[in-house]
Amino acid sequence: MSSSPEGPIDFVSARERVGEVAVRTPLVPAPALSETSGVDVWLKLETVQPTGSFKVRGAASKILAVDSSRRRAGVVTASTGNHGRAVAYVARSLGIPATVCISAGVPAGKVAALEALGAAVEVVGASQSEAMDRAVEISATDGAVFVHPFDDPDVIAGQATIGVEIAEDLPDVGTVLVPLSGGGLMAGIATALAQLAPAAEPVGVSMTHVPLMAMSLQAGHPVDAPEEETLADSLRGGIGLDNRHTFRICSDLVDRVVLVDEEAIWQAMRFLFDEHRFVVEGGAAVGVAALLTGAADPLEGPVVVVISGANLELATAAALLTDQPAPTLRTEPSR
């Protein structure tokens, strides 16, 4: 197992904790994608989690690892939406308060979902980094448990349970395409695969609009830059210039990261709906976009694509279902 300054990424213990809140998600064949890409493709559907994304695994792993007496002060986090939703869901199930700090760019639908789960929402600045600073400040002031969206061994271990399930359900898996943002999902899955399916290659996939983990890996150290609007809004945000875990694990275990543009993401979302009847958010469709465009070639099959979430904005869903251009593409030249 990969190790961190705080100890190993213990996905065995995390699996017990995660099982109290999250579900084991299905790994389903994708015949239309297999035919189109010329390789055997399977989809790991994190969209069926109770919060609509994989993030509930990491949130449950972290919060349930904390002593119950310390949890009484509540939990606090910063999130572009899905992680905050997961933290709020786990907190509500435990009867403890949750505060979620977000940037002004988080879509309105995700804010409403946070509030519906009983979370106190603070809008802080224009970037995820500013929201993160505020969450850390609240934790230091109020004693609430800070639940990092990705750069925490317990959170990473929770996401690693996806890799455990893939290795169990498809032992001969050749490639796993993983959405890449802060790196918690990738670090966890890559750690589990290295232990349980070492022949499998984890490939990170991100958007072309400021993919900060990809940029950091290329630079050889964490970097930051202003965020840009993207269909893959759940992949926005920095990795932290003081990143302690995910950057190192991704550097050690991930040899390839590929990028896909906005049109490719939209076409992947459309393909998943038209051919497989799945409605997914842009950040969850990047692996399919890499398949359809050939960005991830060459691929060793069988290929698993992690479909990380289904929490897309209503306007985007409406455009998808009515065969209209994506809202973020309407001002861009047609291609």
PDB file of C-alpha atoms in Angstrom, residues 47-292:
ATOM      1  CA  THR A  47     -23.823   7.722  -9.796  1.00  0.00           C
ATOM      2  CA  VAL A  48     -25.999   5.377  -7.710  1.00  0.00           C
ATOM      3  CA  GLN A  49     -24.467   6.450  -4.389  1.00  0.00           C
ATOM      4  CA  PRO A  50     -26.999   8.066  -2.007  1.00  0.00           C
ATOM      5  CA  THR A  51     -25.541  11.524  -2.742  1.00  0.00           C
ATOM      6  CA  GLY A  52     -25.128  10.912  -6.471  1.00  0.00           C
ATOM      7  CA  SER A  53     -21.326  10.729  -6.456  1.00  0.00           C
ATOM      8  CA  PHE A  54     -18.320   8.789  -5.170  1.00  0.00           C
ATOM      9  CA  LYS A  55     -17.528  11.491  -2.619  1.00  0.00           C
ATOM     10  CA  VAL A  56     -19.680   9.863   0.063  1.00  0.00           C
ATOM     11  CA  ARG A  57     -17.035   7.144   0.389  1.00  0.00           C
ATOM     12  CA  GLY A  58     -14.248   9.517   1.420  1.00  0.00           C
ATOM     13  CA  ALA A  59     -16.520  11.590   3.656  1.00  0.00           C
ATOM     14  CA  ALA A  60     -17.772   8.513   5.498  1.00  0.00           C
ATOM     15  CA  SER A  61     -14.274   7.103   5.851  1.00  0.00           C
ATOM     16  CA  LYS A  62     -12.937  10.326   7.375  1.00  0.00           C
ATOM     17  CA  ILE A  63     -15.833  11.276   9.641  1.00  0.00           C
ATOM     18  CA  LEU A  64     -16.369   7.778  11.028  1.00  0.00           C
ATOM     19  CA  ALA A  65     -12.635   7.465  11.753  1.00  0.00           C
ATOM     20  CA  VAL A  66     -12.928  10.359  14.226  1.00  0.00           C
ATOM     21  CA  ASP A  67     -13.878   9.607  17.828  1.00  0.00           C
ATOM     22  CA  SER A  68     -17.590  10.210  18.445  1.00  0.00           C
ATOM     23  CA  SER A  69     -16.900  12.664  21.274  1.00  0.00           C
ATOM     24  CA  ARG A  70     -14.841  14.854  18.952  1.00  0.00           C
ATOM     25  CA  ARG A  71     -17.494  14.686  16.251  1.00  0.00           C
ATOM     26  CA  ARG A  72     -20.053  16.414  18.483  1.00  0.00           C
ATOM     27  CA  ALA A  73     -18.624  19.813  17.524  1.00  0.00           C
ATOM     28  CA  GLY A  74     -19.602  19.032  13.956  1.00  0.00           C
ATOM     29  CA  VAL A  75     -17.722  18.950  10.694  1.00  0.00           C
ATOM     30  CA  VAL A  76     -16.607  21.587   8.225  1.00  0.00           C
ATOM     31  CA  THR A  77     -15.306  21.398   4.685  1.00  0.00           C
ATOM     32  CA  ALA A  78     -14.799  23.281   1.426  1.00  0.00           C
ATOM     33  CA  SER A  79     -16.279  21.922  -1.759  1.00  0.00           C
ATOM     34  CA  THR A  80     -17.342  22.595  -5.332  1.00  0.00           C
ATOM     35  CA  GLY A  81     -20.501  20.651  -4.523  1.00  0.00           C
ATOM     36  CA  ASN A  82     -20.238  16.873  -4.463  1.00  0.00           C
ATOM     37  CA  HIS A  83     -17.865  16.585  -1.503  1.00  0.00           C
ATOM     38  CA  GLY A  84     -19.862  19.092   0.497  1.00  0.00           C
ATOM     39  CA  ARG A  85     -23.024  17.169  -0.266  1.00  0.00           C
ATOM     40  CA  ALA A  86     -21.376  13.970   0.927  1.00  0.00           C
ATOM     41  CA  VAL A  87     -20.121  15.557   4.151  1.00  0.00           C
ATOM     42  CA  ALA A  88     -23.556  17.020   4.831  1.00  0.00           C
ATOM     43  CA  TYR A  89     -25.219  13.662   4.187  1.00  0.00           C
ATOM     44  CA  VAL A  90     -22.900  11.751   6.520  1.00  0.00           C
ATOM     45  CA  ALA A  91     -23.208  14.449   9.188  1.00  0.00           C
ATOM     46  CA  ARG A  92     -26.999  14.359   9.030  1.00  0.00           C
ATOM     47  CA  SER A  93     -26.971  10.569   9.359  1.00  0.00           C
ATOM     48  CA  LEU A  94     -24.907  10.971  12.546  1.00  0.00           C
ATOM     49  CA  GLY A  95     -26.954  13.880  13.900  1.00  0.00           C
ATOM     50  CA  ILE A  96     -24.073  16.373  13.920  1.00  0.00           C
ATOM     51  CA  PRO A  97     -23.854  19.854  12.342  1.00  0.00           C
ATOM     52  CA  ALA A  98     -22.045  20.484   9.070  1.00  0.00           C
ATOM     53  CA  THR A  99     -20.702  23.682   7.516  1.00  0.00           C
ATOM     54  CA  VAL A 100     -19.692  23.792   3.858  1.00  0.00           C
ATOM     55  CA  CYS A 101     -17.598  26.656   2.460  1.00  0.00           C
ATOM     56  CA  ILE A 102     -17.897  27.193  -1.278  1.00  0.00           C
ATOM     57  CA  SER A 103     -16.663  29.643  -3.891  1.00  0.00           C
ATOM     58  CA  ALA A 104     -18.985  31.993  -5.734  1.00  0.00           C
ATOM     59  CA  GLY A 105     -18.610  29.873  -8.881  1.00  0.00           C
ATOM     60  CA  VAL A 106     -20.386  26.801  -7.500  1.00  0.00           C
ATOM     61  CA  PRO A 107     -23.616  26.166  -9.480  1.00  0.00           C
ATOM     62  CA  ALA A 108     -26.880  27.139  -7.773  1.00  0.00           C
ATOM     63  CA  GLY A 109     -28.262  23.625  -7.950  1.00  0.00           C
ATOM     64  CA  LYS A 110     -25.408  22.265  -5.882  1.00  0.00           C
ATOM     65  CA  VAL A 111     -25.851  25.010  -3.287  1.00  0.00           C
ATOM     66  CA  ALA A 112     -29.545  24.124  -2.980  1.00  0.00           C
ATOM     67  CA  ALA A 113     -28.666  20.455  -2.544  1.00  0.00           C
ATOM     68  CA  LEU A 114     -26.305  21.318   0.313  1.00  0.00           C
ATOM     69  CA  GLU A 115     -28.941  23.384   2.071  1.00  0.00           C
ATOM     70  CA  ALA A 116     -31.545  20.653   1.607  1.00  0.00           C
ATOM     71  CA  LEU A 117     -29.283  18.309   3.581  1.00  0.00           C
ATOM     72  CA  GLY A 118     -29.196  20.761   6.477  1.00  0.00           C
ATOM     73  CA  ALA A 119     -25.699  22.127   5.936  1.00  0.00           C
ATOM     74  CA  ALA A 120     -24.796  25.703   6.782  1.00  0.00           C
ATOM     75  CA  VAL A 121     -23.348  27.147   3.560  1.00  0.00           C
ATOM     76  CA  GLU A 122     -20.775  29.958   3.450  1.00  0.00           C
ATOM     77  CA  VAL A 123     -19.915  31.530   0.093  1.00  0.00           C
ATOM     78  CA  VAL A 124     -16.296  32.687   0.255  1.00  0.00           C
ATOM     79  CA  GLY A 125     -14.396  34.385  -2.570  1.00  0.00           C
ATOM     80  CA  ALA A 126     -14.016  33.339  -6.177  1.00  0.00           C
ATOM     81  CA  SER A 127     -11.895  30.218  -5.810  1.00  0.00           C
ATOM     82  CA  GLN A 128     -11.785  26.878  -4.080  1.00  0.00           C
ATOM     83  CA  SER A 129      -8.564  27.924  -2.375  1.00  0.00           C
ATOM     84  CA  GLU A 130     -10.306  30.803  -0.594  1.00  0.00           C
ATOM     85  CA  ALA A 131     -13.140  28.521   0.486  1.00  0.00           C
ATOM     86  CA  MET A 132     -10.597  26.044   1.814  1.00  0.00           C
ATOM     87  CA  ASP A 133      -8.851  28.693   3.887  1.00  0.00           C
ATOM     88  CA  ARG A 134     -12.155  29.681   5.468  1.00  0.00           C
ATOM     89  CA  ALA A 135     -13.014  26.055   6.315  1.00  0.00           C
ATOM     90  CA  VAL A 136      -9.662  25.608   8.044  1.00  0.00           C
ATOM     91  CA  GLU A 137     -10.277  28.835   9.983  1.00  0.00           C
ATOM     92  CA  ILE A 138     -13.693  27.620  11.172  1.00  0.00           C
ATOM     93  CA  SER A 139     -12.184  24.317  12.283  1.00  0.00           C
ATOM     94  CA  ALA A 140      -9.488  26.085  14.286  1.00  0.00           C
ATOM     95  CA  THR A 141     -11.983  28.487  15.875  1.00  0.00           C
ATOM     96  CA  ASP A 142     -14.979  26.226  16.562  1.00  0.00           C
ATOM     97  CA  GLY A 143     -13.334  22.832  16.960  1.00  0.00           C
ATOM     98  CA  ALA A 144     -15.304  21.299  14.093  1.00  0.00           C
ATOM     99  CA  VAL A 145     -13.608  18.366  12.368  1.00  0.00           C
ATOM    100  CA  PHE A 146     -12.110  19.536   9.073  1.00  0.00           C
ATOM    101  CA  VAL A 147     -12.887  17.077   6.277  1.00  0.00           C
ATOM    102  CA  HIS A 148     -10.523  17.772   3.400  1.00  0.00           C
ATOM    103  CA  PRO A 149     -12.028  17.109  -0.040  1.00  0.00           C
ATOM    104  CA  PHE A 150      -9.085  14.967  -1.097  1.00  0.00           C
ATOM    105  CA  ASP A 151      -5.726  15.518   0.643  1.00  0.00           C
ATOM    106  CA  ASP A 152      -6.302  13.309   3.693  1.00  0.00           C
ATOM    107  CA  PRO A 153      -5.299   9.646   4.199  1.00  0.00           C
ATOM    108  CA  ASP A 154      -8.755   8.622   5.463  1.00  0.00           C
ATOM    109  CA  VAL A 155     -10.505  10.347   2.569  1.00  0.00           C
ATOM    110  CA  ILE A 156      -8.111   8.741   0.078  1.00  0.00           C
ATOM    111  CA  ALA A 157      -8.681   5.351   1.731  1.00  0.00           C
ATOM    112  CA  GLY A 158     -12.420   5.791   1.323  1.00  0.00           C
ATOM    113  CA  GLN A 159     -12.066   6.471  -2.400  1.00  0.00           C
ATOM    114  CA  ALA A 160      -9.698   3.488  -2.647  1.00  0.00           C
ATOM    115  CA  THR A 161     -12.658   1.190  -1.949  1.00  0.00           C
ATOM    116  CA  ILE A 162     -13.721   1.830  -5.565  1.00  0.00           C
ATOM    117  CA  GLY A 163     -10.476   0.262  -6.729  1.00  0.00           C
ATOM    118  CA  VAL A 164     -10.998  -2.661  -4.353  1.00  0.00           C
ATOM    119  CA  GLU A 165     -14.412  -3.353  -5.862  1.00  0.00           C
ATOM    120  CA  ILE A 166     -13.089  -3.086  -9.426  1.00  0.00           C
ATOM    121  CA  ALA A 167     -10.290  -5.573  -8.671  1.00  0.00           C
ATOM    122  CA  GLU A 168     -12.781  -7.987  -7.128  1.00  0.00           C
ATOM    123  CA  ASP A 169     -15.367  -7.736  -9.898  1.00  0.00           C
ATOM    124  CA  LEU A 170     -12.952  -7.702 -12.861  1.00  0.00           C
ATOM    125  CA  PRO A 171      -9.647  -9.298 -11.781  1.00  0.00           C
ATOM    126  CA  ASP A 172      -8.135  -9.072 -15.282  1.00  0.00           C
ATOM    127  CA  VAL A 173      -8.815  -5.341 -15.657  1.00  0.00           C
ATOM    128  CA  GLY A 174      -6.229  -3.756 -17.944  1.00  0.00           C
ATOM    129  CA  THR A 175      -6.895  -0.014 -17.701  1.00  0.00           C
ATOM    130  CA  VAL A 176      -8.929   2.197 -15.377  1.00  0.00           C
ATOM    131  CA  LEU A 177      -9.866   5.684 -16.594  1.00  0.00           C
ATOM    132  CA  VAL A 178     -10.311   7.966 -13.585  1.00  0.00           C
ATOM    133  CA  PRO A 179     -11.526  11.598 -13.445  1.00  0.00           C
ATOM    134  CA  LEU A 180      -8.674  13.683 -12.047  1.00  0.00           C
ATOM    135  CA  SER A 181      -9.007  16.862 -10.003  1.00  0.00           C
ATOM    136  CA  GLY A 182      -7.536  17.194  -6.506  1.00  0.00           C
ATOM    137  CA  GLY A 183      -6.383  13.592  -6.789  1.00  0.00           C
ATOM    138  CA  GLY A 184      -8.231  11.903  -3.933  1.00  0.00           C
ATOM    139  CA  LEU A 185     -10.144   9.593  -6.270  1.00  0.00           C
ATOM    140  CA  MET A 186      -7.099   8.801  -8.377  1.00  0.00           C
ATOM    141  CA  ALA A 187      -4.740   8.388  -5.411  1.00  0.00           C
ATOM    142  CA  GLY A 188      -7.171   5.998  -3.760  1.00  0.00           C
ATOM    143  CA  ILE A 189      -7.924   3.895  -6.828  1.00  0.00           C
ATOM    144  CA  ALA A 190      -4.267   3.771  -7.890  1.00  0.00           C
ATOM    145  CA  THR A 191      -3.254   2.656  -4.390  1.00  0.00           C
ATOM    146  CA  ALA A 192      -5.811  -0.157  -4.368  1.00  0.00           C
ATOM    147  CA  LEU A 193      -4.921  -1.288  -7.881  1.00  0.00           C
ATOM    148  CA  ALA A 194      -1.197  -1.328  -7.089  1.00  0.00           C
ATOM    149  CA  GLN A 195      -1.945  -3.758  -4.274  1.00  0.00           C
ATOM    150  CA  LEU A 196      -4.769  -5.862  -5.744  1.00  0.00           C
ATOM    151  CA  ALA A 197      -4.447  -5.617  -9.553  1.00  0.00           C
ATOM    152  CA  PRO A 198      -0.860  -4.515 -10.230  1.00  0.00           C
ATOM    153  CA  ALA A 199      -1.083  -5.228 -13.964  1.00  0.00           C
ATOM    154  CA  ALA A 200      -3.818  -2.606 -14.375  1.00  0.00           C
ATOM    155  CA  GLU A 201      -2.884   0.918 -15.480  1.00  0.00           C
ATOM    156  CA  PRO A 202      -4.669   3.847 -13.829  1.00  0.00           C
ATOM    157  CA  VAL A 203      -5.018   6.712 -16.322  1.00  0.00           C
ATOM    158  CA  GLY A 204      -6.073  10.165 -15.126  1.00  0.00           C
ATOM    159  CA  VAL A 205      -8.472  12.197 -17.263  1.00  0.00           C
ATOM    160  CA  SER A 206      -9.183  15.887 -16.838  1.00  0.00           C
ATOM    161  CA  MET A 207     -10.509  18.860 -18.811  1.00  0.00           C
ATOM    162  CA  THR A 208      -8.363  21.254 -20.831  1.00  0.00           C
ATOM    163  CA  HIS A 209      -9.638  24.274 -18.837  1.00  0.00           C
ATOM    164  CA  VAL A 210      -7.050  24.670 -16.041  1.00  0.00           C
ATOM    165  CA  PRO A 211      -6.481  21.017 -15.015  1.00  0.00           C
ATOM    166  CA  LEU A 212      -4.430  21.857 -11.949  1.00  0.00           C
ATOM    167  CA  MET A 213      -3.364  18.353 -10.895  1.00  0.00           C
ATOM    168  CA  ALA A 214      -2.272  17.602 -14.447  1.00  0.00           C
ATOM    169  CA  MET A 215      -0.403  20.914 -14.546  1.00  0.00           C
ATOM    170  CA  SER A 216       1.215  20.159 -11.190  1.00  0.00           C
ATOM    171  CA  LEU A 217       2.331  16.689 -12.245  1.00  0.00           C
ATOM    172  CA  GLN A 218       3.865  18.137 -15.394  1.00  0.00           C
ATOM    173  CA  ALA A 219       5.638  20.847 -13.394  1.00  0.00           C
ATOM    174  CA  GLY A 220       6.878  18.371 -10.797  1.00  0.00           C
ATOM    175  CA  HIS A 221       5.338  20.314  -7.909  1.00  0.00           C
ATOM    176  CA  PRO A 222       1.925  21.719  -6.915  1.00  0.00           C
ATOM    177  CA  VAL A 223       0.911  24.808  -8.884  1.00  0.00           C
ATOM    178  CA  ASP A 224      -2.079  27.148  -8.776  1.00  0.00           C
ATOM    179  CA  ALA A 225      -3.881  29.263 -11.382  1.00  0.00           C
ATOM    180  CA  PRO A 226      -7.239  31.059 -11.793  1.00  0.00           C
ATOM    181  CA  GLU A 227     -10.138  28.716 -12.439  1.00  0.00           C
ATOM    182  CA  GLU A 228     -12.199  28.760 -15.646  1.00  0.00           C
ATOM    183  CA  GLU A 229     -15.792  27.805 -16.370  1.00  0.00           C
ATOM    184  CA  THR A 230     -16.114  24.231 -17.611  1.00  0.00           C
ATOM    185  CA  LEU A 231     -18.713  21.542 -18.128  1.00  0.00           C
ATOM    186  CA  ALA A 232     -16.561  19.471 -15.771  1.00  0.00           C
ATOM    187  CA  ASP A 233     -17.268  21.847 -12.875  1.00  0.00           C
ATOM    188  CA  SER A 234     -16.756  19.093 -10.287  1.00  0.00           C
ATOM    189  CA  LEU A 235     -13.114  18.887 -11.432  1.00  0.00           C
ATOM    190  CA  ARG A 236     -12.408  22.588 -10.868  1.00  0.00           C
ATOM    191  CA  GLY A 237     -10.108  23.785  -8.105  1.00  0.00           C
ATOM    192  CA  GLY A 238      -6.510  23.588  -7.004  1.00  0.00           C
ATOM    193  CA  ILE A 239      -4.650  20.818  -5.227  1.00  0.00           C
ATOM    194  CA  GLY A 240      -3.109  23.120  -2.611  1.00  0.00           C
ATOM    195  CA  LEU A 241       0.434  24.414  -2.758  1.00  0.00           C
ATOM    196  CA  ASP A 242       1.025  22.604   0.545  1.00  0.00           C
ATOM    197  CA  ASN A 243      -0.405  19.313  -0.752  1.00  0.00           C
ATOM    198  CA  ARG A 244       0.851  16.473   1.457  1.00  0.00           C
ATOM    199  CA  HIS A 245      -0.617  13.276   0.018  1.00  0.00           C
ATOM    200  CA  THR A 246      -2.425  13.162  -3.319  1.00  0.00           C
ATOM    201  CA  PHE A 247       0.272  14.846  -5.404  1.00  0.00           C
ATOM    202  CA  ARG A 248       2.948  12.440  -4.185  1.00  0.00           C
ATOM    203  CA  ILE A 249       0.770   9.343  -4.606  1.00  0.00           C
ATOM    204  CA  CYS A 250      -0.307  10.376  -8.106  1.00  0.00           C
ATOM    205  CA  SER A 251       3.318  11.161  -8.982  1.00  0.00           C
ATOM    206  CA  ASP A 252       4.384   7.712  -7.800  1.00  0.00           C
ATOM    207  CA  LEU A 253       1.555   5.588  -9.212  1.00  0.00           C
ATOM    208  CA  VAL A 254       0.135   7.383 -12.270  1.00  0.00           C
ATOM    209  CA  ASP A 255       2.186   7.438 -15.450  1.00  0.00           C
ATOM    210  CA  ARG A 256      -0.409   8.922 -17.801  1.00  0.00           C
ATOM    211  CA  VAL A 257      -2.820  11.848 -17.633  1.00  0.00           C
ATOM    212  CA  VAL A 258      -4.856  12.890 -20.675  1.00  0.00           C
ATOM    213  CA  LEU A 259      -6.989  15.966 -21.295  1.00  0.00           C
ATOM    214  CA  VAL A 260     -10.299  16.403 -23.138  1.00  0.00           C
ATOM    215  CA  ASP A 261     -11.940  19.621 -24.301  1.00  0.00           C
ATOM    216  CA  GLU A 262     -15.447  20.944 -23.674  1.00  0.00           C
ATOM    217  CA  GLU A 263     -16.930  19.651 -26.919  1.00  0.00           C
ATOM    218  CA  ALA A 264     -15.558  16.163 -26.237  1.00  0.00           C
ATOM    219  CA  ILE A 265     -17.043  16.204 -22.716  1.00  0.00           C
ATOM    220  CA  TRP A 266     -20.452  17.256 -24.048  1.00  0.00           C
ATOM    221  CA  GLN A 267     -20.403  14.587 -26.746  1.00  0.00           C
ATOM    222  CA  ALA A 268     -19.482  12.001 -24.105  1.00  0.00           C
ATOM    223  CA  MET A 269     -22.416  13.089 -21.937  1.00  0.00           C
ATOM    224  CA  ARG A 270     -24.668  12.834 -24.974  1.00  0.00           C
ATOM    225  CA  PHE A 271     -23.276   9.413 -25.901  1.00  0.00           C
ATOM    226  CA  LEU A 272     -23.895   8.074 -22.405  1.00  0.00           C
ATOM    227  CA  PHE A 273     -27.491   9.250 -22.570  1.00  0.00           C
ATOM    228  CA  ASP A 274     -28.221   8.243 -26.163  1.00  0.00           C
ATOM    229  CA  GLU A 275     -26.565   4.825 -26.072  1.00  0.00           C
ATOM    230  CA  HIS A 276     -26.696   3.785 -22.400  1.00  0.00           C
ATOM    231  CA  ARG A 277     -29.464   5.987 -20.950  1.00  0.00           C
ATOM    232  CA  PHE A 278     -27.187   7.396 -18.237  1.00  0.00           C
ATOM    233  CA  VAL A 279     -27.422  11.066 -17.266  1.00  0.00           C
ATOM    234  CA  VAL A 280     -24.088  12.125 -15.767  1.00  0.00           C
ATOM    235  CA  GLU A 281     -22.290  15.343 -14.872  1.00  0.00           C
ATOM    236  CA  GLY A 282     -19.485  16.648 -17.044  1.00  0.00           C
ATOM    237  CA  GLY A 283     -16.709  15.707 -14.637  1.00  0.00           C
ATOM    238  CA  ALA A 284     -17.952  12.126 -14.685  1.00  0.00           C
ATOM    239  CA  ALA A 285     -17.936  11.915 -18.480  1.00  0.00           C
ATOM    240  CA  VAL A 286     -14.271  12.758 -19.076  1.00  0.00           C
ATOM    241  CA  GLY A 287     -13.203   9.103 -19.206  1.00  0.00           C
ATOM    242  CA  VAL A 288     -15.789   8.365 -21.873  1.00  0.00           C
ATOM    243  CA  ALA A 289     -14.637  11.472 -23.744  1.00  0.00           C
ATOM    244  CA  ALA A 290     -11.091  10.112 -23.696  1.00  0.00           C
ATOM    245  CA  LEU A 291     -12.355   6.837 -25.149  1.00  0.00           C
ATOM    246  CA  LEU A 292     -14.422   8.450 -27.903  1.00  0.00           C
TER     247      LEU A 292
END
